[in-house]
Amino acid sequence: ETDQSTPLTPLTPAAPVETKEPVSIAVILPFMLNEETPSKSAMRYTEFYKGFLIAVDSLRSNGAPIHVTAYDTEGSVLKVREALTDTAFRKHNAIIAPDNASQLAILAEYGKNNNVKVFNTFLVRDKSYLTNPSVMHGNLPSVLMYRKATNALMERLSYSTPVFVSFKGENGDKAEFVSALKQSLTDKGNTFMNIEVDGRLESADLRALPTDGNYTFIPTSSRQADLNRIMPGIIEWRDEAVTPMVRLFGYPEWTTFRGETLDNMHNLNTTVYSRFYTHEDAPRTHDIDAKYKKWYGNRMENAVPRQGLLGFDTGMFVIPYLLHEASSYDGVQNGYFFTTAGDGAGSYNDALYFINFRPGNIIEKSRI
């Protein structure tokens, strides 16, 4: 084994070699094994690690030994520093970092000084990747996410009139995104409409719209209760008018909705943007679910995102990346498409998806 990893440049992996060096990865997470009864948070990090090990098993035939060492932070900076003093730690080529800013900062500095990649999966708002070439930011930063979603939506609005729906006397939680989208529409000379409703949207609120139009309704709120106050009125107006083409555009939070809300989203041919999505009926999802149940005797927690799938997808990207064989991965739940953040900086995951809930309970996921 080598004591130090070879410098890697995101998106420009070296050509595979016949004899592959071993890959060694440190997974440093708050497993909280010191607790008599682990918290739900600790159980989720354990689930992540279990999913990661399934990825290791899936990649055993790649021709290189894969070594994974788990370190329990116990929620303590001291434990992280203690791990770094272990001489065996120097063998690692990459570190899966915890969700604590102070602990991540320590590991990021270690990675920079020792040429080790530090994979930040859990701290979405961390900005160390902007100044540290060793940090790989596993989520598309929010500002870039809004910009990318706005640009992609602008293309889809070429032949559709956007209709922004807000509630009288209430502030929507998506003001930043809506403001950016309206500015883009204004800059390009595209028209849009604003509808402010009192309480809930009624079909009568839309009767001023020409029935020969093509409309994309965009609520200013992502809350499920607010969405349920909007969709029935749009459906009723569309069915009464017969002729208009109607779509709905929304937000990542909507991927968690079920029941009547989801049925209405399908009815309105709804598209949302999201950093990740799990199609529960997809064969890949079923395969990982079955293996997880076989290995561990229980199922993954029904959460969004599912930590077991996040761990699996992370492993399926990180290991081939370290072997110089892959710079991108479109996963079961999470995708990884890293790009550099500038000279002397690290890299960030550029993955963003449109999830289209079509009529007939059809769901389509496409990268944008």
PDB file of N, CA and C in Angstrom, residues 173-229:
ATOM      1  N   ASP A 173     -42.283  30.648   0.710  1.00  0.00           N
ATOM      2  CA  ASP A 173     -40.934  30.299   1.141  1.00  0.00           C
ATOM      3  C   ASP A 173     -39.961  30.162  -0.022  1.00  0.00           C
ATOM      4  N   LYS A 174     -40.413  30.386  -1.262  1.00  0.00           N
ATOM      5  CA  LYS A 174     -39.541  30.261  -2.424  1.00  0.00           C
ATOM      6  C   LYS A 174     -39.349  31.614  -3.113  1.00  0.00           C
ATOM      7  N   ALA A 175     -39.333  32.680  -2.313  1.00  0.00           N
ATOM      8  CA  ALA A 175     -39.215  34.030  -2.863  1.00  0.00           C
ATOM      9  C   ALA A 175     -37.917  34.210  -3.653  1.00  0.00           C
ATOM     10  N   GLU A 176     -36.819  33.631  -3.169  1.00  0.00           N
ATOM     11  CA  GLU A 176     -35.530  33.793  -3.842  1.00  0.00           C
ATOM     12  C   GLU A 176     -35.554  33.171  -5.238  1.00  0.00           C
ATOM     13  N   PHE A 177     -36.088  31.951  -5.330  1.00  0.00           N
ATOM     14  CA  PHE A 177     -36.159  31.286  -6.631  1.00  0.00           C
ATOM     15  C   PHE A 177     -37.118  32.022  -7.555  1.00  0.00           C
ATOM     16  N   VAL A 178     -38.289  32.382  -7.048  1.00  0.00           N
ATOM     17  CA  VAL A 178     -39.308  33.061  -7.862  1.00  0.00           C
ATOM     18  C   VAL A 178     -38.774  34.395  -8.369  1.00  0.00           C
ATOM     19  N   SER A 179     -38.076  35.142  -7.518  1.00  0.00           N
ATOM     20  CA  SER A 179     -37.516  36.430  -7.920  1.00  0.00           C
ATOM     21  C   SER A 179     -36.491  36.264  -9.040  1.00  0.00           C
ATOM     22  N   ALA A 180     -35.638  35.243  -8.912  1.00  0.00           N
ATOM     23  CA  ALA A 180     -34.626  34.992  -9.945  1.00  0.00           C
ATOM     24  C   ALA A 180     -35.275  34.597 -11.264  1.00  0.00           C
ATOM     25  N   LEU A 181     -36.327  33.795 -11.187  1.00  0.00           N
ATOM     26  CA  LEU A 181     -37.016  33.361 -12.406  1.00  0.00           C
ATOM     27  C   LEU A 181     -37.727  34.532 -13.085  1.00  0.00           C
ATOM     28  N   LYS A 182     -38.388  35.364 -12.299  1.00  0.00           N
ATOM     29  CA  LYS A 182     -39.066  36.534 -12.874  1.00  0.00           C
ATOM     30  C   LYS A 182     -38.067  37.481 -13.528  1.00  0.00           C
ATOM     31  N   GLN A 183     -36.890  37.644 -12.898  1.00  0.00           N
ATOM     32  CA  GLN A 183     -35.874  38.513 -13.484  1.00  0.00           C
ATOM     33  C   GLN A 183     -35.386  37.964 -14.809  1.00  0.00           C
ATOM     34  N   SER A 184     -35.194  36.639 -14.879  1.00  0.00           N
ATOM     35  CA  SER A 184     -34.758  36.015 -16.135  1.00  0.00           C
ATOM     36  C   SER A 184     -35.806  36.197 -17.223  1.00  0.00           C
ATOM     37  N   LEU A 185     -37.062  36.045 -16.860  1.00  0.00           N
ATOM     38  CA  LEU A 185     -38.151  36.236 -17.831  1.00  0.00           C
ATOM     39  C   LEU A 185     -38.188  37.674 -18.330  1.00  0.00           C
ATOM     40  N   THR A 186     -38.024  38.612 -17.409  1.00  0.00           N
ATOM     41  CA  THR A 186     -38.030  40.035 -17.780  1.00  0.00           C
ATOM     42  C   THR A 186     -36.859  40.367 -18.685  1.00  0.00           C
ATOM     43  N   ASP A 187     -35.665  39.851 -18.351  1.00  0.00           N
ATOM     44  CA  ASP A 187     -34.467  40.126 -19.142  1.00  0.00           C
ATOM     45  C   ASP A 187     -34.616  39.630 -20.573  1.00  0.00           C
ATOM     46  N   LYS A 188     -35.349  38.540 -20.760  1.00  0.00           N
ATOM     47  CA  LYS A 188     -35.523  37.968 -22.100  1.00  0.00           C
ATOM     48  C   LYS A 188     -36.784  38.459 -22.789  1.00  0.00           C
ATOM     49  N   GLY A 189     -37.506  39.363 -22.125  1.00  0.00           N
ATOM     50  CA  GLY A 189     -38.705  39.928 -22.730  1.00  0.00           C
ATOM     51  C   GLY A 189     -39.889  38.989 -22.746  1.00  0.00           C
ATOM     52  N   ASN A 190     -39.870  37.963 -21.889  1.00  0.00           N
ATOM     53  CA  ASN A 190     -40.981  37.013 -21.821  1.00  0.00           C
ATOM     54  C   ASN A 190     -42.056  37.528 -20.855  1.00  0.00           C
ATOM     55  N   THR A 191     -43.274  37.366 -21.234  1.00  0.00           N
ATOM     56  CA  THR A 191     -44.366  37.803 -20.372  1.00  0.00           C
ATOM     57  C   THR A 191     -44.699  36.725 -19.348  1.00  0.00           C
ATOM     58  N   PHE A 192     -45.195  37.150 -18.199  1.00  0.00           N
ATOM     59  CA  PHE A 192     -45.690  36.228 -17.188  1.00  0.00           C
ATOM     60  C   PHE A 192     -46.838  36.898 -16.447  1.00  0.00           C
ATOM     61  N   MET A 193     -47.572  36.090 -15.702  1.00  0.00           N
ATOM     62  CA  MET A 193     -48.741  36.589 -15.002  1.00  0.00           C
ATOM     63  C   MET A 193     -48.618  36.272 -13.517  1.00  0.00           C
ATOM     64  N   ASN A 194     -49.244  37.132 -12.704  1.00  0.00           N
ATOM     65  CA  ASN A 194     -49.293  36.921 -11.257  1.00  0.00           C
ATOM     66  C   ASN A 194     -50.747  36.801 -10.821  1.00  0.00           C
ATOM     67  N   ILE A 195     -51.030  35.785 -10.029  1.00  0.00           N
ATOM     68  CA  ILE A 195     -52.373  35.616  -9.465  1.00  0.00           C
ATOM     69  C   ILE A 195     -52.242  35.527  -7.951  1.00  0.00           C
ATOM     70  N   GLU A 196     -52.932  36.407  -7.259  1.00  0.00           N
ATOM     71  CA  GLU A 196     -52.946  36.392  -5.808  1.00  0.00           C
ATOM     72  C   GLU A 196     -54.332  35.952  -5.352  1.00  0.00           C
ATOM     73  N   VAL A 197     -54.378  34.914  -4.569  1.00  0.00           N
ATOM     74  CA  VAL A 197     -55.677  34.363  -4.151  1.00  0.00           C
ATOM     75  C   VAL A 197     -55.856  34.519  -2.650  1.00  0.00           C
ATOM     76  N   ASP A 198     -57.083  34.537  -2.255  1.00  0.00           N
ATOM     77  CA  ASP A 198     -57.440  34.697  -0.844  1.00  0.00           C
ATOM     78  C   ASP A 198     -57.933  33.354  -0.305  1.00  0.00           C
ATOM     79  N   GLY A 199     -57.119  32.712   0.493  1.00  0.00           N
ATOM     80  CA  GLY A 199     -57.522  31.433   1.083  1.00  0.00           C
ATOM     81  C   GLY A 199     -57.152  30.245   0.233  1.00  0.00           C
ATOM     82  N   ARG A 200     -57.854  30.040  -0.881  1.00  0.00           N
ATOM     83  CA  ARG A 200     -57.549  28.956  -1.796  1.00  0.00           C
ATOM     84  C   ARG A 200     -57.923  29.366  -3.204  1.00  0.00           C
ATOM     85  N   LEU A 201     -57.266  28.755  -4.157  1.00  0.00           N
ATOM     86  CA  LEU A 201     -57.509  29.072  -5.560  1.00  0.00           C
ATOM     87  C   LEU A 201     -58.813  28.426  -6.027  1.00  0.00           C
ATOM     88  N   GLU A 202     -59.683  29.224  -6.612  1.00  0.00           N
ATOM     89  CA  GLU A 202     -60.928  28.731  -7.193  1.00  0.00           C
ATOM     90  C   GLU A 202     -60.842  28.835  -8.702  1.00  0.00           C
ATOM     91  N   SER A 203     -61.611  28.030  -9.392  1.00  0.00           N
ATOM     92  CA  SER A 203     -61.584  28.068 -10.858  1.00  0.00           C
ATOM     93  C   SER A 203     -61.953  29.455 -11.379  1.00  0.00           C
ATOM     94  N   ALA A 204     -62.793  30.171 -10.626  1.00  0.00           N
ATOM     95  CA  ALA A 204     -63.194  31.524 -11.038  1.00  0.00           C
ATOM     96  C   ALA A 204     -62.006  32.483 -11.074  1.00  0.00           C
ATOM     97  N   ASP A 205     -60.986  32.208 -10.259  1.00  0.00           N
ATOM     98  CA  ASP A 205     -59.804  33.082 -10.244  1.00  0.00           C
ATOM     99  C   ASP A 205     -59.021  33.013 -11.548  1.00  0.00           C
ATOM    100  N   LEU A 206     -59.288  31.989 -12.361  1.00  0.00           N
ATOM    101  CA  LEU A 206     -58.522  31.779 -13.589  1.00  0.00           C
ATOM    102  C   LEU A 206     -59.321  32.077 -14.853  1.00  0.00           C
ATOM    103  N   ARG A 207     -60.548  32.492 -14.715  1.00  0.00           N
ATOM    104  CA  ARG A 207     -61.410  32.661 -15.896  1.00  0.00           C
ATOM    105  C   ARG A 207     -60.978  33.807 -16.787  1.00  0.00           C
ATOM    106  N   ALA A 208     -60.117  34.695 -16.274  1.00  0.00           N
ATOM    107  CA  ALA A 208     -59.614  35.784 -17.121  1.00  0.00           C
ATOM    108  C   ALA A 208     -58.538  35.293 -18.090  1.00  0.00           C
ATOM    109  N   LEU A 209     -58.009  34.095 -17.856  1.00  0.00           N
ATOM    110  CA  LEU A 209     -56.985  33.555 -18.747  1.00  0.00           C
ATOM    111  C   LEU A 209     -57.612  33.050 -20.036  1.00  0.00           C
ATOM    112  N   PRO A 210     -57.063  33.406 -21.197  1.00  0.00           N
ATOM    113  CA  PRO A 210     -57.585  32.889 -22.462  1.00  0.00           C
ATOM    114  C   PRO A 210     -57.533  31.356 -22.476  1.00  0.00           C
ATOM    115  N   THR A 211     -58.606  30.748 -22.928  1.00  0.00           N
ATOM    116  CA  THR A 211     -58.684  29.281 -22.890  1.00  0.00           C
ATOM    117  C   THR A 211     -57.905  28.603 -24.014  1.00  0.00           C
ATOM    118  N   ASP A 212     -57.336  29.403 -24.919  1.00  0.00           N
ATOM    119  CA  ASP A 212     -56.526  28.802 -25.982  1.00  0.00           C
ATOM    120  C   ASP A 212     -55.038  28.905 -25.658  1.00  0.00           C
ATOM    121  N   GLY A 213     -54.733  29.166 -24.389  1.00  0.00           N
ATOM    122  CA  GLY A 213     -53.342  29.358 -24.002  1.00  0.00           C
ATOM    123  C   GLY A 213     -52.651  28.084 -23.556  1.00  0.00           C
ATOM    124  N   ASN A 214     -51.357  28.232 -23.270  1.00  0.00           N
ATOM    125  CA  ASN A 214     -50.514  27.163 -22.747  1.00  0.00           C
ATOM    126  C   ASN A 214     -49.872  27.716 -21.480  1.00  0.00           C
ATOM    127  N   TYR A 215     -50.188  27.124 -20.326  1.00  0.00           N
ATOM    128  CA  TYR A 215     -49.812  27.743 -19.057  1.00  0.00           C
ATOM    129  C   TYR A 215     -48.988  26.800 -18.184  1.00  0.00           C
ATOM    130  N   THR A 216     -47.996  27.387 -17.520  1.00  0.00           N
ATOM    131  CA  THR A 216     -47.242  26.683 -16.493  1.00  0.00           C
ATOM    132  C   THR A 216     -47.451  27.417 -15.173  1.00  0.00           C
ATOM    133  N   PHE A 217     -48.142  26.777 -14.245  1.00  0.00           N
ATOM    134  CA  PHE A 217     -48.425  27.393 -12.954  1.00  0.00           C
ATOM    135  C   PHE A 217     -47.257  27.141 -12.004  1.00  0.00           C
ATOM    136  N   ILE A 218     -46.826  28.213 -11.340  1.00  0.00           N
ATOM    137  CA  ILE A 218     -45.667  28.146 -10.444  1.00  0.00           C
ATOM    138  C   ILE A 218     -46.050  28.767  -9.103  1.00  0.00           C
ATOM    139  N   PRO A 219     -46.323  27.964  -8.086  1.00  0.00           N
ATOM    140  CA  PRO A 219     -46.624  28.511  -6.756  1.00  0.00           C
ATOM    141  C   PRO A 219     -45.386  29.171  -6.148  1.00  0.00           C
ATOM    142  N   THR A 220     -45.610  30.150  -5.300  1.00  0.00           N
ATOM    143  CA  THR A 220     -44.491  30.804  -4.612  1.00  0.00           C
ATOM    144  C   THR A 220     -44.172  30.114  -3.292  1.00  0.00           C
ATOM    145  N   SER A 221     -44.891  29.052  -2.993  1.00  0.00           N
ATOM    146  CA  SER A 221     -44.677  28.290  -1.760  1.00  0.00           C
ATOM    147  C   SER A 221     -44.464  26.820  -2.096  1.00  0.00           C
ATOM    148  N   SER A 222     -43.606  26.164  -1.311  1.00  0.00           N
ATOM    149  CA  SER A 222     -43.368  24.729  -1.507  1.00  0.00           C
ATOM    150  C   SER A 222     -44.161  23.877  -0.526  1.00  0.00           C
ATOM    151  N   ARG A 223     -44.870  24.498   0.397  1.00  0.00           N
ATOM    152  CA  ARG A 223     -45.570  23.756   1.453  1.00  0.00           C
ATOM    153  C   ARG A 223     -46.725  22.933   0.895  1.00  0.00           C
ATOM    154  N   GLN A 224     -46.872  21.717   1.419  1.00  0.00           N
ATOM    155  CA  GLN A 224     -47.912  20.818   0.923  1.00  0.00           C
ATOM    156  C   GLN A 224     -49.298  21.394   1.137  1.00  0.00           C
ATOM    157  N   ALA A 225     -49.528  22.007   2.293  1.00  0.00           N
ATOM    158  CA  ALA A 225     -50.846  22.586   2.563  1.00  0.00           C
ATOM    159  C   ALA A 225     -51.183  23.657   1.540  1.00  0.00           C
ATOM    160  N   ASP A 226     -50.186  24.458   1.144  1.00  0.00           N
ATOM    161  CA  ASP A 226     -50.424  25.504   0.139  1.00  0.00           C
ATOM    162  C   ASP A 226     -50.666  24.904  -1.233  1.00  0.00           C
ATOM    163  N   LEU A 227     -49.924  23.864  -1.562  1.00  0.00           N
ATOM    164  CA  LEU A 227     -50.127  23.207  -2.855  1.00  0.00           C
ATOM    165  C   LEU A 227     -51.535  22.633  -2.951  1.00  0.00           C
ATOM    166  N   ASN A 228     -52.016  22.075  -1.849  1.00  0.00           N
ATOM    167  CA  ASN A 228     -53.377  21.517  -1.829  1.00  0.00           C
ATOM    168  C   ASN A 228     -54.452  22.589  -1.932  1.00  0.00           C
ATOM    169  N   ARG A 229     -54.099  23.830  -1.657  1.00  0.00           N
ATOM    170  CA  ARG A 229     -55.040  24.937  -1.810  1.00  0.00           C
ATOM    171  C   ARG A 229     -55.080  25.466  -3.239  1.00  0.00           C
TER     172      ARG A 229
END
